[in-house]
Tab-separated table of C-alpha atoms in Angstrom:
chain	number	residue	atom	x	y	z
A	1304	UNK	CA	0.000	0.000	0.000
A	1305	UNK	CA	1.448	3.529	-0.528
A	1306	UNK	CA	1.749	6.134	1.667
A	1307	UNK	CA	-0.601	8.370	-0.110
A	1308	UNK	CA	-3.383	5.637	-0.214
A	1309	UNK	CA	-2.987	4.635	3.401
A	1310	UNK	CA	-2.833	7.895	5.028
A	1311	UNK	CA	-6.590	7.626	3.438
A	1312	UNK	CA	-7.028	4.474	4.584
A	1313	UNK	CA	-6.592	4.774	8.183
A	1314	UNK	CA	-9.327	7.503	8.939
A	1315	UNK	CA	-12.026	5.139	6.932
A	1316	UNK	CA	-10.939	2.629	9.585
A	1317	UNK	CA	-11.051	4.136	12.408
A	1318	UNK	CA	-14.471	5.141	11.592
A	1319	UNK	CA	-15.523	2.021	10.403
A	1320	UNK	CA	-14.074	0.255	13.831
A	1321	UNK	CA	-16.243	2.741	15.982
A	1322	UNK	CA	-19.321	2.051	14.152
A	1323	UNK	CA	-19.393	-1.235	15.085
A	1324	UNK	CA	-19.596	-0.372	18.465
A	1325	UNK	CA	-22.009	3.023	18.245
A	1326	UNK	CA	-25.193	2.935	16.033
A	1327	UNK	CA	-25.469	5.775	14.299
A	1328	UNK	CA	-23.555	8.948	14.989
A	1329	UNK	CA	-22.238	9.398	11.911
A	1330	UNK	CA	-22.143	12.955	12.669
A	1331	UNK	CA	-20.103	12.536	15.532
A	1332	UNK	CA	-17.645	10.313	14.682
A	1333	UNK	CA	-16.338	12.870	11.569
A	1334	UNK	CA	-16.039	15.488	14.375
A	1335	UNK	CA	-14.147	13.501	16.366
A	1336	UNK	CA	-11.682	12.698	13.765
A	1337	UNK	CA	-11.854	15.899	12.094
A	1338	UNK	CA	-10.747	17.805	15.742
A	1339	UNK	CA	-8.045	14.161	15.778
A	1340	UNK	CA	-6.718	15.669	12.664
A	1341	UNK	CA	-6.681	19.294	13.695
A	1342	UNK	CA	-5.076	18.705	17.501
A	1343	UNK	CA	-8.718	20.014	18.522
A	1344	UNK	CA	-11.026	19.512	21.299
A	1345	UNK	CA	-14.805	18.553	21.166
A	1346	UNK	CA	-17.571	19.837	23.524
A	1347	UNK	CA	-20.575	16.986	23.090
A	1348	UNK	CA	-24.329	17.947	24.830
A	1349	UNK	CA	-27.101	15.790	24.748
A	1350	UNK	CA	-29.089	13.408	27.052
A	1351	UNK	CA	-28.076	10.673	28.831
A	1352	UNK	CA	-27.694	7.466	27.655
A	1353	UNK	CA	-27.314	8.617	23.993
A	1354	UNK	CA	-23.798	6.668	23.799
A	1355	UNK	CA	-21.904	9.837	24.659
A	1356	UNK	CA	-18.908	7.729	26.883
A	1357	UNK	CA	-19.249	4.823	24.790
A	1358	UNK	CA	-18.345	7.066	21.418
A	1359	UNK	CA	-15.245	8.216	23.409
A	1360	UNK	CA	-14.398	5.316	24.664
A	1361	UNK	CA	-14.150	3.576	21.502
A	1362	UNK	CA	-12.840	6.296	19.690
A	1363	UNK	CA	-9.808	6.130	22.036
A	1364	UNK	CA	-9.130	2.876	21.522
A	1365	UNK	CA	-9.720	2.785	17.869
A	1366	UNK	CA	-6.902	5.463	17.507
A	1367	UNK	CA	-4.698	2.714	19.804
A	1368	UNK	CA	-4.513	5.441	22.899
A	1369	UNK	CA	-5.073	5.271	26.224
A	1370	UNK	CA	-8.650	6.303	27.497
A	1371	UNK	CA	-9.422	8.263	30.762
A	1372	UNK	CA	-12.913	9.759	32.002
A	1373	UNK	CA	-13.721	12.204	34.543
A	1374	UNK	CA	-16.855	12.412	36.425
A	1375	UNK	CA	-17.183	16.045	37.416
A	1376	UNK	CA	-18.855	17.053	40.452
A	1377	UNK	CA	-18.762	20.217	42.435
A	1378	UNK	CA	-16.316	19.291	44.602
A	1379	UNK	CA	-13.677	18.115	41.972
A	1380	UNK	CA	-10.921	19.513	42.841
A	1381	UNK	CA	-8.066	21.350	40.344
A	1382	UNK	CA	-5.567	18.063	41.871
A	1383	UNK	CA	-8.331	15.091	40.746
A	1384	UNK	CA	-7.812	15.856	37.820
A	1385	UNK	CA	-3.952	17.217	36.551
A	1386	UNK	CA	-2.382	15.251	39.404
A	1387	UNK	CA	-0.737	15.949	42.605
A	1388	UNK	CA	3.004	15.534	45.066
A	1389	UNK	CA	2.742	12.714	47.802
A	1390	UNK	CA	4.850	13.565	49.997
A	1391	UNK	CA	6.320	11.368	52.609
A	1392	UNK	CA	8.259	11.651	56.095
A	1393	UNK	CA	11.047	11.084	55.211
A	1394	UNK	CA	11.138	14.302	52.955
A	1395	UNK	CA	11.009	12.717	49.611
A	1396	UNK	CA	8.009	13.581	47.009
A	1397	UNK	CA	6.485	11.654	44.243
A	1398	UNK	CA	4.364	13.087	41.447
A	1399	UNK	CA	1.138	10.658	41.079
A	1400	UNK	CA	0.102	11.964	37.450
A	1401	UNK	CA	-3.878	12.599	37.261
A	1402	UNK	CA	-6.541	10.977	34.577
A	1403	UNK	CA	-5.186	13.869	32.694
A	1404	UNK	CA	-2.802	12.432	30.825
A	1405	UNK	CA	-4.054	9.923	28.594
A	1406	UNK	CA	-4.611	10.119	24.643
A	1407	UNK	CA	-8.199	10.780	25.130
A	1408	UNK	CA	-10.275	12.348	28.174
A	1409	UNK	CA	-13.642	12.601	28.653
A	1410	UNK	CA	-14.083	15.577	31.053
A	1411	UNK	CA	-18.033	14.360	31.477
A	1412	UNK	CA	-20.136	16.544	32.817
A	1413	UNK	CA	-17.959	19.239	32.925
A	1414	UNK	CA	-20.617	21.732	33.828
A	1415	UNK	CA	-21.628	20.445	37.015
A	1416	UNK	CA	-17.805	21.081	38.890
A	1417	UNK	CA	-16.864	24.578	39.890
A	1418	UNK	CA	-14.804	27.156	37.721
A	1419	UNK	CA	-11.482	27.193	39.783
A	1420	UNK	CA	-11.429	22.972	38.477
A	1421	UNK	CA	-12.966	23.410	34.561
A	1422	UNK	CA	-9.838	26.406	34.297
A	1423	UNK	CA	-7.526	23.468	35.602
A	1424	UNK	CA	-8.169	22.422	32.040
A	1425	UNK	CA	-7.078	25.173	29.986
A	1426	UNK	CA	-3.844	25.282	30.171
A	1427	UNK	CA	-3.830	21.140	28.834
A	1428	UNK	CA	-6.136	21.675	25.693
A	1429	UNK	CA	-3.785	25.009	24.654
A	1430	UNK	CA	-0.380	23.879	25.060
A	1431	UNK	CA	-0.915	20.255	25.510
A	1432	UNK	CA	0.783	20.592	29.366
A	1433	UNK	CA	0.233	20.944	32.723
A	1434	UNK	CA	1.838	23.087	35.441
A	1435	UNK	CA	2.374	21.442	38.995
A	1436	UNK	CA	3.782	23.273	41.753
A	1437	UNK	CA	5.920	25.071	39.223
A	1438	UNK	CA	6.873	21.936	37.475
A	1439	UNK	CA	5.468	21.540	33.998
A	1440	UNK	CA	4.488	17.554	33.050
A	1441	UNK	CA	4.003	17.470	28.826
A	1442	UNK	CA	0.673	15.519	28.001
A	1443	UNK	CA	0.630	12.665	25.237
A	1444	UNK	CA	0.706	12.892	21.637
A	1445	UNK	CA	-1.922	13.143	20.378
A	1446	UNK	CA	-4.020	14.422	23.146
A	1447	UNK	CA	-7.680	15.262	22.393
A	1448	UNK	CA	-10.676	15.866	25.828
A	1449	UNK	CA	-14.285	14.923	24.610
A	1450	UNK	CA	-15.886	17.107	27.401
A	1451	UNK	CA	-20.515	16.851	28.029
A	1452	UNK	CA	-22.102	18.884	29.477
A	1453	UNK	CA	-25.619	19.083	31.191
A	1454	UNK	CA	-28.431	21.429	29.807
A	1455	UNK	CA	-27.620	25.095	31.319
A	1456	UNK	CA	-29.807	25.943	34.280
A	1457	UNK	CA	-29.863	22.887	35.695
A	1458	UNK	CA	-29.334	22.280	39.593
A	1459	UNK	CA	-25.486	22.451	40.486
A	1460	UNK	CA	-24.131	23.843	36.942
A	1461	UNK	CA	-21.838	26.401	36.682
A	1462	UNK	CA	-21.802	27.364	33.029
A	1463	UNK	CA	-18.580	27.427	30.784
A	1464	UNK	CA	-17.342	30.606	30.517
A	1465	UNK	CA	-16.557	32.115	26.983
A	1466	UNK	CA	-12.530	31.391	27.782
A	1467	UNK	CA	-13.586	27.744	27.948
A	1468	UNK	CA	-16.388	27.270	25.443
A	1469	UNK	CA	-13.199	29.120	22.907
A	1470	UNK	CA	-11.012	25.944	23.682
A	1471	UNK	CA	-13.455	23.515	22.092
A	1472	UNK	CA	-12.683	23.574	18.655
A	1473	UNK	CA	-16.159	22.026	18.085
A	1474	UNK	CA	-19.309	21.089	19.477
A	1475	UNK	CA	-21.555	18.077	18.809
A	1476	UNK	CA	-24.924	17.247	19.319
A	1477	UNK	CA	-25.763	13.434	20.680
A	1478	UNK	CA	-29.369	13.003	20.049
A	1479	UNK	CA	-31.331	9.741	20.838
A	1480	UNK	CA	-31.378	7.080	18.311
A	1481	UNK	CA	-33.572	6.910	15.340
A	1482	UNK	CA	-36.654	3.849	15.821
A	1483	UNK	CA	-34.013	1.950	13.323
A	1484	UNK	CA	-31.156	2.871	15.147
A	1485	UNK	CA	-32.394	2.229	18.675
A	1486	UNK	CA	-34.023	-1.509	17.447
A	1487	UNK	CA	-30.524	-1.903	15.871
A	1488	UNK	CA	-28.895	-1.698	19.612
A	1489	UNK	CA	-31.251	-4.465	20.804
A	1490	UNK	CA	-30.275	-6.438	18.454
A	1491	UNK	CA	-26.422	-5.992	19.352
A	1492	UNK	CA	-26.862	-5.693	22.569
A	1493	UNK	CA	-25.124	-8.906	23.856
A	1494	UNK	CA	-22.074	-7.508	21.499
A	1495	UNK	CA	-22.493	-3.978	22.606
A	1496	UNK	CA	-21.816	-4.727	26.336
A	1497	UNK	CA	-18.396	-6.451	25.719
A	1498	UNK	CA	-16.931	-5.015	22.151
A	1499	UNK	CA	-13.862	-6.406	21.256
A	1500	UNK	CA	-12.538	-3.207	19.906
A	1501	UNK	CA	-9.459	-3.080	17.982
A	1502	UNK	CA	-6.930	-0.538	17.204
A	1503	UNK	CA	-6.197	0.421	13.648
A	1504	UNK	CA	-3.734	3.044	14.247
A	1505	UNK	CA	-0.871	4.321	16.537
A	1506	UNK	CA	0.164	7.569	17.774
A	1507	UNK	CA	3.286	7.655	15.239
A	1508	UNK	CA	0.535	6.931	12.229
A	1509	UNK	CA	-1.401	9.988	13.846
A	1510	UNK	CA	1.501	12.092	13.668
A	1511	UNK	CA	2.164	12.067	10.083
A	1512	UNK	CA	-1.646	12.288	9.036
A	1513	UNK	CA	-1.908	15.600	11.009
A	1514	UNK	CA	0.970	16.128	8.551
A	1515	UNK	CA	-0.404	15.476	5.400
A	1516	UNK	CA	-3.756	17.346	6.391
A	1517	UNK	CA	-1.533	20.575	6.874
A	1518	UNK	CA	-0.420	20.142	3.101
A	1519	UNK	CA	-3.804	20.589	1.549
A	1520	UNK	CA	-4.531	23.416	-0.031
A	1521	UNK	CA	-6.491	26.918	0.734
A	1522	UNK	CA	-6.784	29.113	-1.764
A	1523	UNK	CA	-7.653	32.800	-1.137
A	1524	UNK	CA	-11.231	33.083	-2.001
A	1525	UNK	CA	-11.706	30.083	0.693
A	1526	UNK	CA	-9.969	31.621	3.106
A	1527	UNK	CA	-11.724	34.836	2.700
A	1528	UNK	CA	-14.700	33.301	2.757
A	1529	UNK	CA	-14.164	32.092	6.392
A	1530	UNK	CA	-13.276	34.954	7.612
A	1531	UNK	CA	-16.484	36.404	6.045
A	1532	UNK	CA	-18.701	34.153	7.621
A	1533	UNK	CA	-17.275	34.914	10.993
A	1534	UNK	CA	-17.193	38.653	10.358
A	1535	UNK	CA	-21.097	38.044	9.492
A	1536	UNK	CA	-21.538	36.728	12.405
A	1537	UNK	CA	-19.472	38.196	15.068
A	1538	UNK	CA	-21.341	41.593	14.391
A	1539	UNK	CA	-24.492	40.446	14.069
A	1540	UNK	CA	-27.006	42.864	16.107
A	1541	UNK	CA	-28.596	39.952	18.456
A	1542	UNK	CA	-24.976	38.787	19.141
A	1543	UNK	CA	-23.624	39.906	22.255
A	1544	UNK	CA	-20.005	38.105	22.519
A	1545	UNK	CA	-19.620	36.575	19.003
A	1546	UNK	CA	-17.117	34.285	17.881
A	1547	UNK	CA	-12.931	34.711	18.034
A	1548	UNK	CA	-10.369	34.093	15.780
A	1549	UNK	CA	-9.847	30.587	16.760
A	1550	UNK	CA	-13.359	30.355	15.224
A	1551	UNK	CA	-11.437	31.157	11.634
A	1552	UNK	CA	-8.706	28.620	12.739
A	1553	UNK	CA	-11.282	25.295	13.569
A	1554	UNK	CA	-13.006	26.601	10.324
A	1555	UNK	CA	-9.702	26.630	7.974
A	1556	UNK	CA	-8.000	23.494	10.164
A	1557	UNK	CA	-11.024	21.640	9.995
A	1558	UNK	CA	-11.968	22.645	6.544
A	1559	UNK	CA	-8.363	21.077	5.552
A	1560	UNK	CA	-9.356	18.072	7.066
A	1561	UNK	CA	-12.496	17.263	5.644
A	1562	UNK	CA	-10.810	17.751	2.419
A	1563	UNK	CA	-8.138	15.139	3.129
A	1564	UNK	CA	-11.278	12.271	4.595
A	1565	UNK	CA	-12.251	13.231	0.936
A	1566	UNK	CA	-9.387	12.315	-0.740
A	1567	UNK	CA	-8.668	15.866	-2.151
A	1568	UNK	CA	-5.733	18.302	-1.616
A	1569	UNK	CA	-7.709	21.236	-1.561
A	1570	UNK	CA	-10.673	22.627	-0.264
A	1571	UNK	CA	-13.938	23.564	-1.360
A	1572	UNK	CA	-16.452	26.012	0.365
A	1573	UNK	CA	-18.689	22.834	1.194
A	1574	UNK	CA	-16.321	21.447	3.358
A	1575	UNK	CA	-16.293	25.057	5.139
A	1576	UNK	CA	-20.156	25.073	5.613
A	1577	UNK	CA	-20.215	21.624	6.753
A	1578	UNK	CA	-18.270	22.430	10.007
A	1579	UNK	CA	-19.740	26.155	10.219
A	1580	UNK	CA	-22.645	25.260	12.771
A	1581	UNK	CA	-19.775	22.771	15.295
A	1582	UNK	CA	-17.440	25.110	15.257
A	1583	UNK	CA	-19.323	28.250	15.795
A	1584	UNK	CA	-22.314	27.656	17.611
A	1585	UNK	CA	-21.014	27.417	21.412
A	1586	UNK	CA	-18.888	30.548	20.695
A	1587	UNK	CA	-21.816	32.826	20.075
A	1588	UNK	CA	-23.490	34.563	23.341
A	1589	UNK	CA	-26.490	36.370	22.577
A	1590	UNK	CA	-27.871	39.628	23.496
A	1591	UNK	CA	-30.731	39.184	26.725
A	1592	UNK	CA	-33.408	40.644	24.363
A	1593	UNK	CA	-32.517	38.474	21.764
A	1594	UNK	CA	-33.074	35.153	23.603
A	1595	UNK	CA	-36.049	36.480	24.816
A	1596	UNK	CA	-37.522	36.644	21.009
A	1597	UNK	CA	-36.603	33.097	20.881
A	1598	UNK	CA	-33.367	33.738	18.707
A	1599	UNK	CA	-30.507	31.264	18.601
A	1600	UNK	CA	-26.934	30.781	17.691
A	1601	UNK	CA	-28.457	28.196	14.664
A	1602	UNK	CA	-30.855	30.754	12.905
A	1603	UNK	CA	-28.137	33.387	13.239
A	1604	UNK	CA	-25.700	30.926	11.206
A	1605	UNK	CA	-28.207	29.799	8.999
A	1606	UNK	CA	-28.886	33.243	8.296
A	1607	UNK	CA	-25.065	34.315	7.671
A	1608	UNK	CA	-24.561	31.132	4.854
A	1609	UNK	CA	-27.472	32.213	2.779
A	1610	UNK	CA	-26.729	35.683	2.560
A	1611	UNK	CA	-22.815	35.039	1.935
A	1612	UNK	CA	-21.781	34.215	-1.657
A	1613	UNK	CA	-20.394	30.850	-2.168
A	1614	UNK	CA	-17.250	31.601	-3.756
A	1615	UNK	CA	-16.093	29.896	-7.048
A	1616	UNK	CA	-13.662	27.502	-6.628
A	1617	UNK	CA	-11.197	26.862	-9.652
């Protein structure tokens, strides 16, 4: 096989592992591997029991890494989480390394613990690091956290701030299954409880993907086209806090991705709109009289894409 054909390859397995496992989701699972691709970070709502941890925890091991999940509560502490010194009488310390450091984390329900812990986490999905007691621990490569959250309001939440939401280079929506989907599980569901999952890549194989995807090409009218989109949006009069430049970024890194799951080496203004809603949706806080005339982030970006021109793409 060559290298140009297999660094194809291995993304079409590694979703077609996980969907033996989850039903559905296609959605999801491009995300996932899209934000892989891009060193990115996905922030997944929806209700429980729609296969949220099972989606990570698959994923995980379908990349070969090493899965860790974090039940959030408000008293999780900044330590339960990047680690902590145990030190002992005799003087001596020893640095017991938190769930934090694994290839994939699942920060679940990362709404429910307090602000001083969810900030613990910012400083490991922008640098790919932690900070200890002045010593600094690097994370693995790759490193990805699949953080859920519970609906906003809800009894013991402490929303994300717009610092965190802005590390989440996407967000997903995990819906309940489809009548086919959900008659599919029962029919799996003696599999579904024990998968034998396999891995279909390594770290190293990772590596040089999130290589090749930075080769494919943007060409100007693309790239203006991003940044018109966001523009559109960030200054939209319901919009309150609109979205950053890392919006642009997830757009233009993910955009390069979904060109290279496509086989192409460049990308078209599709694969822009396809990620539009993921990447900017979370980032956009609206205006108090806005919500209260029902608006929301969706109708806002549905609004921007039709009035934008689609550029033409040689």
């Amino acid at each position: 096989m060559s290298e140009e054909s297999e660094t194809i390859t291995i993304p079409r397995m590694v979703l077609d592992e996980v969907s033996r496992v989850v039903v559905g989701k296609e959605g999801e699972r491009v995300i996932l591997l899209v934000a892989l691709l891009c060193g990115g970070h996905v922030l997944v709502e929806g209700p429980a029991g729609s296969a949220k941890t099972t989606l990570a925890k698959t994923f995980a091991t379908a990349i070969g890494g090493h899965f860790k999940r974090i039940q959030f509560t408000p008293d999780t502490l900044p330590t339960d989480l990047t680690g902590f010194y145990l030190y002992t009488v005799m003087g001596t310390s020893k640095f017991i390394s938190g769930p934090v450091f694994a290839n994939v984390v699942l920060a679940d329900e990362l709404n429910r613990t307090t602000p001083r812990t969810q900030s613990a986490l910012l400083e490991a999905m922008q640098e790919n690091q932690v900070t200890i007691e002045g010593d600094t621990y690097s994370l693995p490569d790759p490193f990805m956290v699949i953080a859920t959250q519970v609906r906003y309001g809800a009894e013991g939440t402490y929303p994300l701030t717009d610092v965190q939401s802005d590390r989440f280079m996407f967000k997903a929506r995990s819906e309940y299954p489809s009548h086919y989907e959900e008659t599919e599980v029962l029919q799996r569901i003696d599999f579904l409880e024990s998968p034998d999952v396999k891995a279909v890549t390594t770290p190293e194989q990772l590596a040089g993907l999130k290589e090749k995807v930075k080769q494919v090409h943007v060409c100007d009218e693309v790239r203006n086209y991003i940044v018109s989109i966001v523009e559109k949006i960030r200054y939209h009069r319901d919009v309150g806090a609109g979205p950053s430049p890392r919006a642009s970024i997830a757009l233009f890194r993910g955009a390069r991705a979904i060109a290279h799951l496509d086989g192409r080496d460049f990308v078209l203004p599709d694969d822009v709109r396809t990620l539009v809603k993921p990447a900017l949706a979370h980032r956009i806080r609206l205006r108090a009289e806005a919500e209260m005339e029902n608006v929301n982030p969706d109708t806002i970006i549905t609004k921007a894409l039709e009035e934008i021109p689609v550029p033409k793409v040689k």
